[in-house]
Short mmCIF file of C-alpha atoms in Angstrom, two decimals:
data_model
loop_
_atom_site.label_atom_id
_atom_site.label_comp_id
_atom_site.label_asym_id
_atom_site.label_seq_id
_atom_site.Cartn_x
_atom_site.Cartn_y
_atom_site.Cartn_z
CA MET A 1 -3.04 14.01 9.93
CA GLU A 2 -4.06 16.36 12.71
CA ASN A 3 -7.55 16.54 14.02
CA ARG A 4 -8.16 12.98 13.19
CA THR A 5 -10.19 10.71 15.79
CA ARG A 6 -10.45 7.09 16.00
CA THR A 7 -9.93 4.41 18.61
CA THR A 8 -7.34 2.17 18.79
CA THR A 9 -8.33 -1.90 19.41
CA VAL A 10 -5.93 -4.06 20.86
CA GLY A 11 -6.96 -7.38 21.70
CA GLN A 12 -9.68 -9.27 20.51
CA LEU A 13 -12.27 -8.08 18.06
CA PRO A 14 -14.30 -5.62 19.38
CA THR A 15 -18.03 -7.66 19.73
CA PRO A 16 -20.21 -6.35 17.42
CA GLU A 17 -23.19 -3.57 19.21
CA SER A 18 -26.25 -2.47 17.82
CA GLY A 19 -24.36 0.86 16.12
CA THR A 20 -21.62 -1.70 14.54
CA SER A 21 -21.26 -2.03 11.37
CA ARG A 22 -21.64 -5.84 9.95
CA VAL A 23 -20.42 -4.69 6.52
CA PRO A 24 -16.67 -6.06 7.17
CA THR A 25 -18.02 -9.55 8.59
CA VAL A 26 -20.32 -9.97 6.01
CA LEU A 27 -17.80 -9.33 2.61
CA THR A 28 -15.58 -11.44 4.76
CA LYS A 29 -18.01 -14.61 4.37
CA VAL A 30 -18.86 -13.74 1.07
CA VAL A 31 -15.45 -13.78 -0.25
CA TRP A 32 -14.53 -16.96 1.37
CA LEU A 33 -17.50 -18.07 -0.10
CA LEU A 34 -16.47 -17.34 -3.34
CA TRP A 35 -12.91 -19.40 -2.90
CA ALA A 36 -14.85 -21.97 -1.76
CA LEU A 37 -17.24 -21.91 -5.46
CA SER A 38 -13.89 -21.33 -7.07
CA CYS A 39 -12.57 -24.67 -5.54
CA GLY A 40 -14.77 -26.55 -6.87
CA ALA A 41 -14.63 -25.05 -10.39
CA LEU A 42 -11.09 -25.62 -9.72
CA ALA A 43 -12.01 -29.79 -9.25
CA VAL A 44 -14.48 -29.73 -11.86
CA ARG A 45 -12.22 -28.68 -14.79
CA LEU A 46 -9.57 -30.99 -13.18
CA ARG A 47 -12.12 -33.98 -13.01
CA THR A 48 -13.67 -33.47 -16.32
CA GLY A 49 -11.77 -30.72 -17.98
CA ASP A 50 -14.98 -29.37 -19.41
CA GLY A 51 -15.41 -25.13 -19.23
CA TRP A 52 -18.32 -23.03 -18.77
CA GLU A 53 -19.34 -20.34 -21.08
CA ILE A 54 -21.61 -16.91 -22.14
CA ALA A 55 -21.23 -16.78 -25.96
CA GLY A 56 -19.53 -13.55 -26.87
CA LEU A 57 -19.45 -12.65 -23.05
CA ALA A 58 -17.47 -15.03 -21.10
CA ASN A 59 -15.64 -17.81 -20.99
CA VAL A 60 -14.34 -20.21 -17.84
CA ASP A 61 -11.54 -21.52 -19.09
CA GLY A 62 -8.21 -23.17 -16.93
CA LEU A 63 -6.81 -19.42 -16.90
CA THR A 64 -9.87 -18.63 -15.49
CA VAL A 65 -10.47 -21.36 -12.41
CA VAL A 66 -6.75 -21.36 -11.56
CA MET A 67 -7.37 -17.06 -11.04
CA TRP A 68 -10.36 -17.15 -9.70
CA VAL A 69 -8.91 -19.71 -6.81
CA THR A 70 -6.04 -17.39 -6.20
CA VAL A 71 -7.62 -13.99 -6.06
CA ALA A 72 -10.52 -14.73 -4.10
CA PHE A 73 -7.44 -16.41 -1.84
CA PHE A 74 -5.47 -13.46 -1.46
CA SER A 75 -8.67 -11.81 -0.92
CA GLY A 76 -10.31 -13.35 2.17
CA ILE A 77 -6.95 -13.27 3.45
CA VAL A 78 -6.85 -8.96 2.77
CA HIS A 79 -10.17 -9.31 4.18
CA SER A 80 -9.81 -11.30 7.58
CA TYR A 81 -6.42 -9.31 8.12
CA SER A 82 -8.35 -6.13 7.80
CA ARG A 83 -10.75 -6.50 10.55
CA ARG A 84 -8.61 -6.03 13.04
CA TYR A 85 -6.08 -3.60 10.91
CA MET A 86 -9.32 -1.23 9.85
CA ALA A 87 -10.72 -1.96 13.27
CA GLY A 88 -11.96 1.41 14.75
CA ARG A 89 -11.41 3.73 11.57
CA PRO A 90 -14.01 5.66 10.40
CA THR A 91 -13.65 4.61 6.78
CA ILE A 92 -13.77 0.93 7.49
CA ASP A 93 -16.76 0.15 5.85
CA ARG A 94 -15.42 2.23 2.94
CA PHE A 95 -12.52 0.36 2.21
CA PHE A 96 -14.33 -2.85 2.75
CA GLY A 97 -15.95 -1.91 0.20
CA GLY A 98 -12.72 -0.70 -2.17
CA VAL A 99 -10.79 -4.19 -1.55
CA PHE A 100 -14.51 -6.64 -1.80
CA ALA A 101 -15.05 -4.96 -5.39
CA PHE A 102 -11.26 -5.13 -6.51
CA THR A 103 -11.71 -8.82 -5.81
CA LEU A 104 -15.41 -8.77 -8.20
CA VAL A 105 -13.56 -6.97 -11.05
CA VAL A 106 -10.77 -8.98 -11.35
CA MET A 107 -12.63 -12.18 -11.18
CA VAL A 108 -14.97 -10.83 -13.87
CA LEU A 109 -11.29 -9.83 -15.77
CA VAL A 110 -10.32 -13.33 -16.06
CA ALA A 111 -13.22 -15.25 -17.04
CA ALA A 112 -14.11 -11.79 -20.13
CA ASP A 113 -14.31 -12.65 -23.10
CA SER A 114 -15.68 -9.78 -25.18
CA PHE A 115 -13.28 -7.30 -25.87
CA LEU A 116 -16.08 -4.63 -24.04
CA LEU A 117 -16.62 -6.55 -21.27
CA PHE A 118 -12.45 -7.01 -20.74
CA GLY A 119 -11.36 -3.36 -21.11
CA ALA A 120 -14.04 -2.43 -18.95
CA ALA A 121 -13.00 -4.34 -16.36
CA TRP A 122 -9.00 -3.45 -16.70
CA LEU A 123 -9.99 0.21 -16.26
CA ALA A 124 -12.51 -0.07 -13.38
CA MET A 125 -9.77 -2.40 -12.12
CA GLY A 126 -7.33 0.21 -12.14
CA LEU A 127 -9.64 2.74 -11.31
CA VAL A 128 -10.39 0.85 -7.61
CA MET A 129 -6.98 0.14 -7.04
CA ALA A 130 -6.16 3.96 -7.43
CA ASP A 131 -8.99 4.78 -5.09
CA LEU A 132 -7.31 2.27 -2.32
CA ILE A 133 -3.57 3.91 -2.63
CA GLY A 134 -5.36 7.27 -1.78
CA HIS A 135 -8.09 5.77 0.86
CA VAL A 136 -6.81 7.50 4.13
CA GLU A 137 -8.58 10.96 3.86
CA GLY A 138 -6.87 14.19 4.56
CA TRP A 139 -3.46 12.98 3.47
CA THR A 140 -2.42 15.27 1.21
CA GLN A 141 0.44 12.64 0.27
CA ALA A 142 -1.86 9.62 -0.66
CA GLN A 143 -4.07 11.60 -3.10
CA ALA A 144 -0.97 12.86 -4.57
CA ALA A 145 0.04 9.61 -4.64
CA ALA A 146 -3.62 8.24 -5.88
CA SER A 147 -3.81 10.75 -8.73
CA ILE A 148 -0.04 9.62 -10.22
CA ALA A 149 -1.64 6.04 -9.96
CA ARG A 150 -4.60 7.03 -11.84
CA ARG A 151 -3.42 8.41 -14.50
CA TYR A 152 -0.94 5.39 -15.42
CA PHE A 153 -3.82 3.11 -14.87
CA LEU A 154 -5.88 5.30 -17.90
CA ALA A 155 -2.19 5.06 -19.94
CA SER A 156 -2.65 1.72 -19.60
CA SER A 157 -6.69 0.92 -19.91
CA ALA A 158 -6.05 3.58 -23.17
CA SER A 159 -3.42 1.71 -24.35
CA LEU A 160 -5.19 -1.64 -24.29
CA ALA A 161 -8.20 -0.12 -25.71
CA VAL A 162 -6.13 1.20 -28.70
CA ALA A 163 -5.06 -2.39 -29.30
CA LEU A 164 -8.90 -4.52 -28.77
CA ALA A 165 -9.67 -1.48 -31.39
CA THR A 166 -7.02 -2.33 -33.92
CA LEU A 167 -7.61 -6.12 -33.41
CA TRP A 168 -11.27 -5.43 -33.85
CA TRP A 169 -10.70 -3.55 -37.29
CA HIS A 170 -7.89 -5.68 -38.61
CA THR A 171 -9.51 -9.03 -37.97
CA GLY A 172 -13.60 -8.56 -37.30
CA ALA A 173 -13.39 -10.37 -34.00
CA THR A 174 -15.37 -8.92 -30.96
CA THR A 175 -14.17 -12.25 -28.41
CA VAL A 176 -10.97 -12.78 -27.07
CA SER A 177 -11.49 -15.83 -28.55
CA GLY A 178 -12.09 -14.93 -31.70
CA VAL A 179 -8.72 -13.41 -32.26
CA ALA A 180 -6.99 -16.85 -32.14
CA SER A 181 -8.37 -17.81 -35.62
CA ALA A 182 -8.22 -14.31 -37.08
CA VAL A 183 -4.85 -13.27 -36.30
CA GLU A 184 -3.24 -14.19 -39.40
CA THR A 185 0.56 -16.21 -39.45
CA PRO A 186 3.45 -14.52 -40.58
CA SER A 187 2.34 -11.22 -38.57
CA SER A 188 1.29 -8.57 -40.48
CA THR A 189 2.12 -4.44 -38.92
CA VAL A 190 -1.19 -3.95 -38.12
CA VAL A 191 -1.15 -7.00 -35.73
CA LEU A 192 2.31 -6.23 -34.72
CA PHE A 193 1.55 -2.65 -33.81
CA ALA A 194 -1.56 -4.26 -31.67
CA ALA A 195 0.67 -6.47 -29.67
CA GLY A 196 3.04 -3.72 -29.32
CA ALA A 197 0.29 -1.94 -27.66
CA LEU A 198 -0.82 -4.96 -25.10
CA LEU A 199 3.01 -5.13 -23.97
CA LEU A 200 2.62 -1.49 -23.19
CA ALA A 201 -0.46 -2.10 -21.16
CA ALA A 202 1.05 -5.15 -19.55
CA MET A 203 4.31 -3.32 -18.51
CA VAL A 204 2.65 -0.18 -16.67
CA GLN A 205 0.13 -2.52 -14.75
CA SER A 206 2.69 -5.03 -14.04
CA ALA A 207 4.95 -1.88 -12.66
CA LEU A 208 8.17 -2.59 -15.22
CA LEU A 209 10.73 -0.04 -15.74
CA PRO A 210 10.23 2.52 -16.69
CA PHE A 211 6.22 2.42 -14.78
CA HIS A 212 7.74 1.52 -11.64
CA THR A 213 7.39 4.73 -10.12
CA TRP A 214 3.30 4.23 -9.34
CA LEU A 215 3.85 1.76 -7.73
CA LEU A 216 6.90 2.92 -5.12
CA SER A 217 4.62 6.24 -4.27
CA SER A 218 2.07 3.75 -3.32
CA MET A 219 3.65 3.17 -0.13
CA THR A 220 0.40 5.12 1.39
CA ALA A 221 -1.80 2.73 0.95
CA PRO A 222 -2.65 0.67 3.85
CA THR A 223 -0.90 -2.61 4.59
CA PRO A 224 -3.16 -4.67 3.68
CA ALA A 225 -4.29 -2.83 0.38
CA SER A 226 -0.65 -3.00 -0.36
CA ALA A 227 -0.74 -6.50 -0.11
CA LEU A 228 -3.48 -7.04 -2.54
CA MET A 229 -2.09 -5.00 -5.07
CA HIS A 230 1.20 -6.79 -5.36
CA ALA A 231 -0.39 -10.25 -4.60
CA GLY A 232 -2.83 -9.36 -7.14
CA PHE A 233 -2.94 -6.41 -9.27
CA VAL A 234 0.50 -6.20 -10.45
CA ASN A 235 0.38 -9.85 -11.96
CA ALA A 236 -2.43 -8.72 -14.76
CA GLY A 237 0.42 -7.87 -17.21
CA GLY A 238 1.22 -11.75 -17.09
CA VAL A 239 -2.68 -12.82 -17.43
CA LEU A 240 -2.72 -10.66 -20.79
CA LEU A 241 -0.05 -12.01 -22.54
CA ALA A 242 -1.34 -15.14 -21.77
CA ARG A 243 -5.17 -14.13 -22.82
CA PHE A 244 -4.01 -12.85 -26.05
CA ALA A 245 -1.28 -15.27 -26.64
CA PRO A 246 -2.38 -15.98 -30.28
CA VAL A 247 -1.43 -12.01 -30.81
CA VAL A 248 1.66 -11.79 -29.09
CA THR A 249 3.39 -15.16 -30.16
CA VAL A 250 2.85 -14.55 -34.01
CA ASP A 251 6.42 -12.93 -34.52
CA SER A 252 9.65 -14.27 -33.05
CA GLY A 253 11.26 -10.77 -32.95
CA PHE A 254 8.49 -9.31 -30.83
CA MET A 255 8.54 -11.99 -28.37
CA LEU A 256 12.21 -11.85 -28.38
CA LEU A 257 11.25 -7.97 -27.54
CA ILE A 258 8.95 -9.65 -24.67
CA VAL A 259 12.16 -11.08 -23.20
CA LEU A 260 14.42 -8.22 -23.35
CA VAL A 261 12.23 -5.90 -21.42
CA GLY A 262 11.59 -8.43 -18.78
CA ALA A 263 14.63 -9.23 -18.38
CA ALA A 264 16.11 -5.49 -18.35
CA SER A 265 13.28 -5.42 -15.30
CA ALA A 266 14.84 -8.59 -13.69
CA LEU A 267 17.65 -7.01 -13.15
CA GLY A 268 17.16 -3.17 -12.84
CA GLY A 269 14.29 -4.43 -10.38
CA LYS A 270 17.42 -6.51 -8.33
CA LEU A 271 19.91 -3.03 -8.26
CA LEU A 272 17.04 -1.12 -7.23
CA LYS A 273 16.28 -2.99 -4.04
CA THR A 274 20.03 -2.50 -3.05
CA VAL A 275 19.48 1.17 -2.53
CA GLN A 276 16.26 0.88 -0.59
CA THR A 277 16.01 2.07 2.84
CA ASP A 278 12.53 0.79 3.99
CA VAL A 279 10.84 -2.26 4.32
CA LYS A 280 7.62 -1.58 1.98
CA GLY A 281 9.80 0.24 -0.63
CA THR A 282 12.33 -2.88 -0.64
CA LEU A 283 9.11 -5.25 -1.49
CA GLY A 284 7.96 -2.92 -4.07
CA CYS A 285 11.00 -2.91 -5.81
CA SER A 286 11.63 -6.82 -5.45
CA THR A 287 7.99 -6.52 -6.86
CA VAL A 288 9.55 -4.81 -10.46
CA GLY A 289 12.22 -7.14 -10.93
CA GLN A 290 9.72 -10.23 -9.75
CA MET A 291 7.01 -8.98 -12.66
CA GLY A 292 10.64 -8.79 -14.83
CA PHE A 293 10.83 -12.41 -14.61
CA MET A 294 7.10 -13.64 -14.69
CA ILE A 295 7.35 -11.46 -18.87
CA MET A 296 10.50 -13.12 -19.12
CA GLN A 297 8.99 -16.55 -19.05
CA ALA A 298 6.02 -15.38 -21.54
CA GLY A 299 8.39 -13.96 -23.64
CA LEU A 300 9.96 -17.62 -24.05
CA GLY A 301 6.45 -18.98 -24.91
CA PHE A 302 6.17 -20.46 -20.86
CA PHE A 303 2.97 -18.84 -19.91
CA GLY A 304 2.33 -21.43 -18.07
CA ALA A 305 5.65 -20.78 -16.11
CA ALA A 306 4.35 -16.87 -16.31
CA ILE A 307 1.66 -18.41 -14.39
CA THR A 308 2.99 -20.32 -12.15
CA HIS A 309 5.37 -17.66 -11.03
CA LEU A 310 2.89 -15.25 -10.43
CA VAL A 311 0.26 -17.21 -8.03
CA LEU A 312 3.58 -18.21 -5.61
CA HIS A 313 4.88 -15.00 -6.32
CA GLY A 314 1.47 -13.32 -4.77
CA PHE A 315 1.80 -16.00 -2.05
CA TYR A 316 4.93 -14.78 -0.72
CA LYS A 317 4.17 -10.84 -1.53
CA ALA A 318 1.72 -11.08 0.53
CA TYR A 319 2.93 -12.92 3.39
CA GLN A 320 5.53 -10.33 3.55
CA PHE A 321 3.42 -7.70 3.33
CA LEU A 322 1.15 -8.50 6.24
CA ALA A 323 4.11 -9.37 7.95
CA SER A 324 5.53 -6.36 7.56
CA GLY A 325 5.04 -4.96 10.80
CA SER A 326 7.45 -7.33 12.28
CA ARG A 327 10.39 -6.84 10.37
CA VAL A 328 11.09 -3.26 11.84
CA ALA A 329 13.25 -2.99 14.44
CA HIS A 330 16.12 -0.77 15.67
CA LYS A 331 20.16 -2.08 14.76
CA SER A 332 23.14 -0.32 13.94
CA PRO A 333 23.90 -0.79 10.41
CA ALA A 334 26.34 -3.07 11.31
CA ASN A 335 24.24 -5.31 12.85
CA ALA A 336 22.53 -4.86 9.89
CA LYS A 337 24.24 -6.74 7.97
CA PRO A 338 25.06 -10.41 6.94
CA THR A 339 27.39 -11.46 9.51
CA GLY A 340 28.09 -15.37 7.59
CA SER A 341 31.01 -15.99 5.16
CA ILE A 342 30.26 -18.11 2.50
CA GLY A 343 34.18 -20.00 2.20
CA ALA A 344 35.30 -22.45 -0.62
CA ALA A 345 32.67 -24.83 1.05
CA GLY A 346 29.40 -22.73 0.56
CA VAL A 347 30.49 -21.55 -2.83
CA ALA A 348 30.11 -25.63 -3.62
CA VAL A 349 27.44 -25.94 -2.14
CA ILE A 350 25.97 -23.25 -3.37
CA ALA A 351 26.56 -24.24 -6.95
CA VAL A 352 26.01 -28.30 -6.67
CA THR A 353 22.27 -27.45 -5.09
CA ALA A 354 21.45 -24.62 -7.65
CA LEU A 355 22.57 -27.09 -11.01
CA ALA A 356 20.45 -29.83 -9.41
CA ALA A 357 17.64 -27.70 -9.00
CA GLY A 358 17.62 -27.15 -12.69
CA GLY A 359 18.51 -30.92 -13.36
CA LEU A 360 15.19 -31.81 -11.41
CA PHE A 361 13.10 -28.79 -13.21
CA ALA A 362 14.19 -29.80 -16.11
CA ALA A 363 13.50 -33.64 -15.17
CA LEU A 364 10.19 -33.28 -14.00
CA THR A 365 8.91 -30.58 -16.57
CA GLY A 366 10.55 -32.02 -19.35
CA LYS A 367 11.78 -27.99 -20.09
CA GLY A 368 15.63 -28.01 -20.49
CA THR A 369 15.91 -31.12 -21.75
CA GLY A 370 16.70 -30.30 -25.08
CA LEU A 371 17.95 -27.33 -27.66
CA ASP A 372 15.54 -25.06 -27.30
CA SER A 373 14.06 -21.88 -25.37
CA GLY A 374 13.81 -24.58 -21.99
CA LEU A 375 17.22 -24.51 -21.02
CA LEU A 376 16.59 -20.44 -20.19
CA LEU A 377 13.61 -21.30 -18.20
CA ALA A 378 15.85 -23.68 -16.58
CA LEU A 379 18.09 -21.35 -16.38
CA LEU A 380 16.18 -18.83 -14.90
CA VAL A 381 15.50 -21.57 -12.10
CA VAL A 382 19.34 -22.52 -11.46
CA LEU A 383 19.67 -18.18 -10.68
CA THR A 384 16.73 -18.22 -8.27
CA VAL A 385 18.25 -21.53 -6.15
CA LEU A 386 21.29 -19.88 -6.17
CA HIS A 387 20.21 -16.44 -5.24
CA ALA A 388 18.38 -18.64 -2.05
CA ALA A 389 20.82 -21.02 -1.07
CA ARG A 390 23.46 -17.68 -1.27
CA GLU A 391 20.86 -15.90 1.29
CA ILE A 392 20.49 -19.36 3.22
CA VAL A 393 24.49 -19.87 3.91
CA THR A 394 25.43 -16.13 4.62
CA ARG A 395 22.53 -14.84 6.84
CA ALA A 396 21.20 -18.34 8.67
CA ALA A 397 22.53 -18.09 12.32
CA LEU A 398 23.50 -21.44 12.35
CA PRO A 399 26.83 -23.39 12.54
CA ALA A 400 28.25 -24.07 9.53
CA ALA A 401 27.62 -27.88 8.69
CA VAL A 402 23.76 -27.13 9.51
CA ARG A 403 23.57 -24.68 7.51
CA TYR A 404 25.35 -26.39 4.30
CA GLY A 405 23.39 -29.20 4.96
CA ALA A 406 19.95 -27.57 5.33
CA VAL A 407 20.39 -25.38 1.69
CA PRO A 408 19.60 -28.79 -0.58
CA LEU A 409 17.39 -30.39 2.28
CA VAL A 410 15.30 -27.19 2.06
CA ALA A 411 15.84 -26.03 -1.86
CA LEU A 412 15.46 -29.08 -3.59
CA PRO A 413 12.23 -30.16 -2.45
CA ALA A 414 10.85 -26.60 -2.34
CA LEU A 415 12.17 -26.68 -6.15
CA ALA A 416 9.80 -29.91 -6.55
CA VAL A 417 6.81 -28.74 -5.15
CA TYR A 418 7.28 -25.41 -8.22
CA ALA A 419 7.82 -28.07 -10.77
CA ALA A 420 4.38 -30.07 -9.50
CA VAL A 421 2.18 -26.75 -9.03
CA TYR A 422 3.91 -25.55 -13.02
CA ARG A 423 3.19 -29.16 -14.14
CA VAL A 424 -0.77 -28.48 -12.89
CA ILE A 425 -0.74 -25.18 -14.16
CA ASP A 426 0.76 -26.07 -17.31
CA GLY A 427 -2.02 -28.27 -17.85
CA LEU A 428 -5.01 -26.78 -17.11
CA LEU A 429 -3.63 -23.80 -19.31
CA ALA A 430 -3.28 -26.18 -22.80
CA GLY A 431 -6.56 -25.43 -24.09
CA LEU A 432 -5.40 -21.84 -24.72
CA PRO A 433 -4.77 -20.84 -28.10
CA ALA A 434 -0.79 -20.55 -28.76
CA VAL A 435 -0.24 -21.17 -24.81
CA GLY A 436 1.90 -23.77 -25.54
CA GLN A 437 4.31 -22.90 -28.11
CA SER A 438 6.86 -22.43 -26.87
CA ALA A 439 9.57 -19.52 -28.92
CA ALA A 440 12.26 -21.00 -30.57
CA LEU A 441 15.95 -20.95 -29.50
CA THR A 442 18.17 -18.11 -31.80
CA PRO A 443 21.60 -16.82 -30.83
CA ALA A 444 19.56 -13.54 -29.65
CA HIS A 445 18.90 -15.81 -27.20
CA GLY A 446 22.20 -16.83 -26.31
CA LEU A 447 23.27 -13.39 -26.32
CA VAL A 448 20.90 -11.98 -24.23
CA ALA A 449 21.26 -15.49 -21.69
CA VAL A 450 24.94 -14.37 -21.26
CA ALA A 451 24.18 -10.89 -21.04
CA PHE A 452 21.74 -11.54 -18.36
CA LEU A 453 23.78 -13.94 -16.40
CA VAL A 454 26.90 -11.78 -16.47
CA ALA A 455 24.77 -8.65 -15.21
CA TYR A 456 22.83 -10.75 -12.52
CA LEU A 457 26.52 -11.98 -11.11
CA ALA A 458 28.26 -9.12 -10.94
CA ILE A 459 24.74 -8.05 -9.21
CA GLU A 460 25.25 -10.83 -6.27
CA ARG A 461 29.24 -10.02 -6.09
CA GLY A 462 28.40 -6.28 -5.43
CA VAL A 463 30.20 -4.97 -8.72
CA TYR A 464 27.87 -1.96 -8.31
CA GLU A 465 28.54 -0.31 -5.06
CA ARG A 466 32.40 1.04 -6.53
CA SER A 467 30.36 3.40 -8.65
CA HIS A 468 29.13 6.41 -6.25
CA ARG A 469 27.61 8.02 -9.97
CA LEU A 470 25.55 4.50 -10.22
CA TYR A 471 24.36 4.44 -6.98
CA VAL A 472 22.64 8.18 -6.89
CA ALA A 473 21.41 7.15 -10.50
CA LEU A 474 19.80 4.44 -8.61
CA LEU A 475 18.53 6.09 -6.01
CA ASN A 476 16.92 9.14 -7.82
CA ALA A 477 15.45 6.63 -10.18
CA THR A 478 13.47 5.03 -6.86
CA ARG A 479 12.55 8.54 -5.22
CA PRO A 480 8.87 9.01 -5.87
CA PRO A 481 7.27 12.45 -6.99
CA THR A 482 8.04 15.22 -4.38
CA GLU A 483 4.03 15.51 -3.26
CA THR A 484 3.95 11.84 -2.55
CA LEU A 485 6.77 12.30 0.04
CA LEU A 486 6.50 12.44 3.67
CA THR A 487 8.90 15.26 4.85
CA SER A 488 7.70 14.96 9.08
CA THR A 489 6.78 11.63 10.92
CA GLU A 490 3.99 14.03 12.91
CA GLU A 491 2.10 13.45 9.11
CA TYR A 492 1.66 9.87 8.96
CA ASP A 493 1.10 9.35 13.11
CA GLU A 494 -2.66 8.45 13.03
CA TYR A 495 -2.53 8.07 16.78
#
């Protein structure tokens, strides 16, 4: 990136002068205003339970207001952060225009009822994000990454278009709300075909295996754009499945397929993360795994849990990307590894905390108290707490007594907050058709749960590290296309 001139701003933001653009400031204020209005819409929904609609075009329901508040908040943070991050760059107005346009498109998408409006917003969302990925002018790798992402997003939009066209041809419905009453049960081959196309579109957009390459190639995007991508864009798969729940829930076998797809990405993303050597690559593989968990929850019929997962994951991942610069440090490999030892007491604390968290979740939400798919949802909670507790015990630079005591004191209140958020979101989604129908527990679900648990624990124990062939396979699977790779540090030396 030679022959480029720019001003590096350190300290306070520059004082606006006559020639300084007001675009970043104005758009930042507008986005925060949109967030305030979204919070007002959410408050009205919680108080009255009423929604608003433009017949045949848009429908503001519980899912809409939840996503409006979430997306507008993340966008406001990104806008505010970017005023300093992008200060002095000649393309700052174009960047802010892209981020603001992305925000508006997503807000239209989650409110769209018309097939045509929904499909157009889905396409526009992908094209705007591809432009943000290739934002840096004159950077060949960035343009290549944008081109790859654009092809994936066009394929996702094509798959969605096929699904919508099939549903329209089969049912005559032209709106998302009209599909619920038009789709028959038991399902027909045509409906299953449409459901498969919807699942494919969700898999591509959420970067599930084997469509994760575009996400790992997108690290050329400015960090604020990456934060918005991982906090908002990839979550669109969960929103799509929730919107079209009447279609994807018509067949129990198809719901099991969704669970399998999610489980493969949850485990695959965890494995891919182990061979990453850079911060953004690690966060990208983590997103692949987390989106797998989200899709699993949708496959179990717990769409409220899937939406809760994407909201909380968005908060976590946005923070991780915006704070990624502080994680870069020069350490020797020996010092970078965990130094803590678990021991028998640590194992007991981790196990008891994880099981207690599962019980607390079941008590607070009512999921997992009977012989149904809620047991698998509770199992996911247990595994999540197990992993978090293990991280604290092995990595915290504190005395053993303090670490062991901190694990339940931190994990259980955090789980209670998660359960509370889940109940609120689940209540807001209660009016959506087919969203409250959890999948029936079958022997196949039991086999999937056992296989998932065994694989998860094997990964946690590092069994995969014994295979050099597996290591190479994972390394190859996380390698972006050659044209997007940096071969010299001078290529990203911006100053």
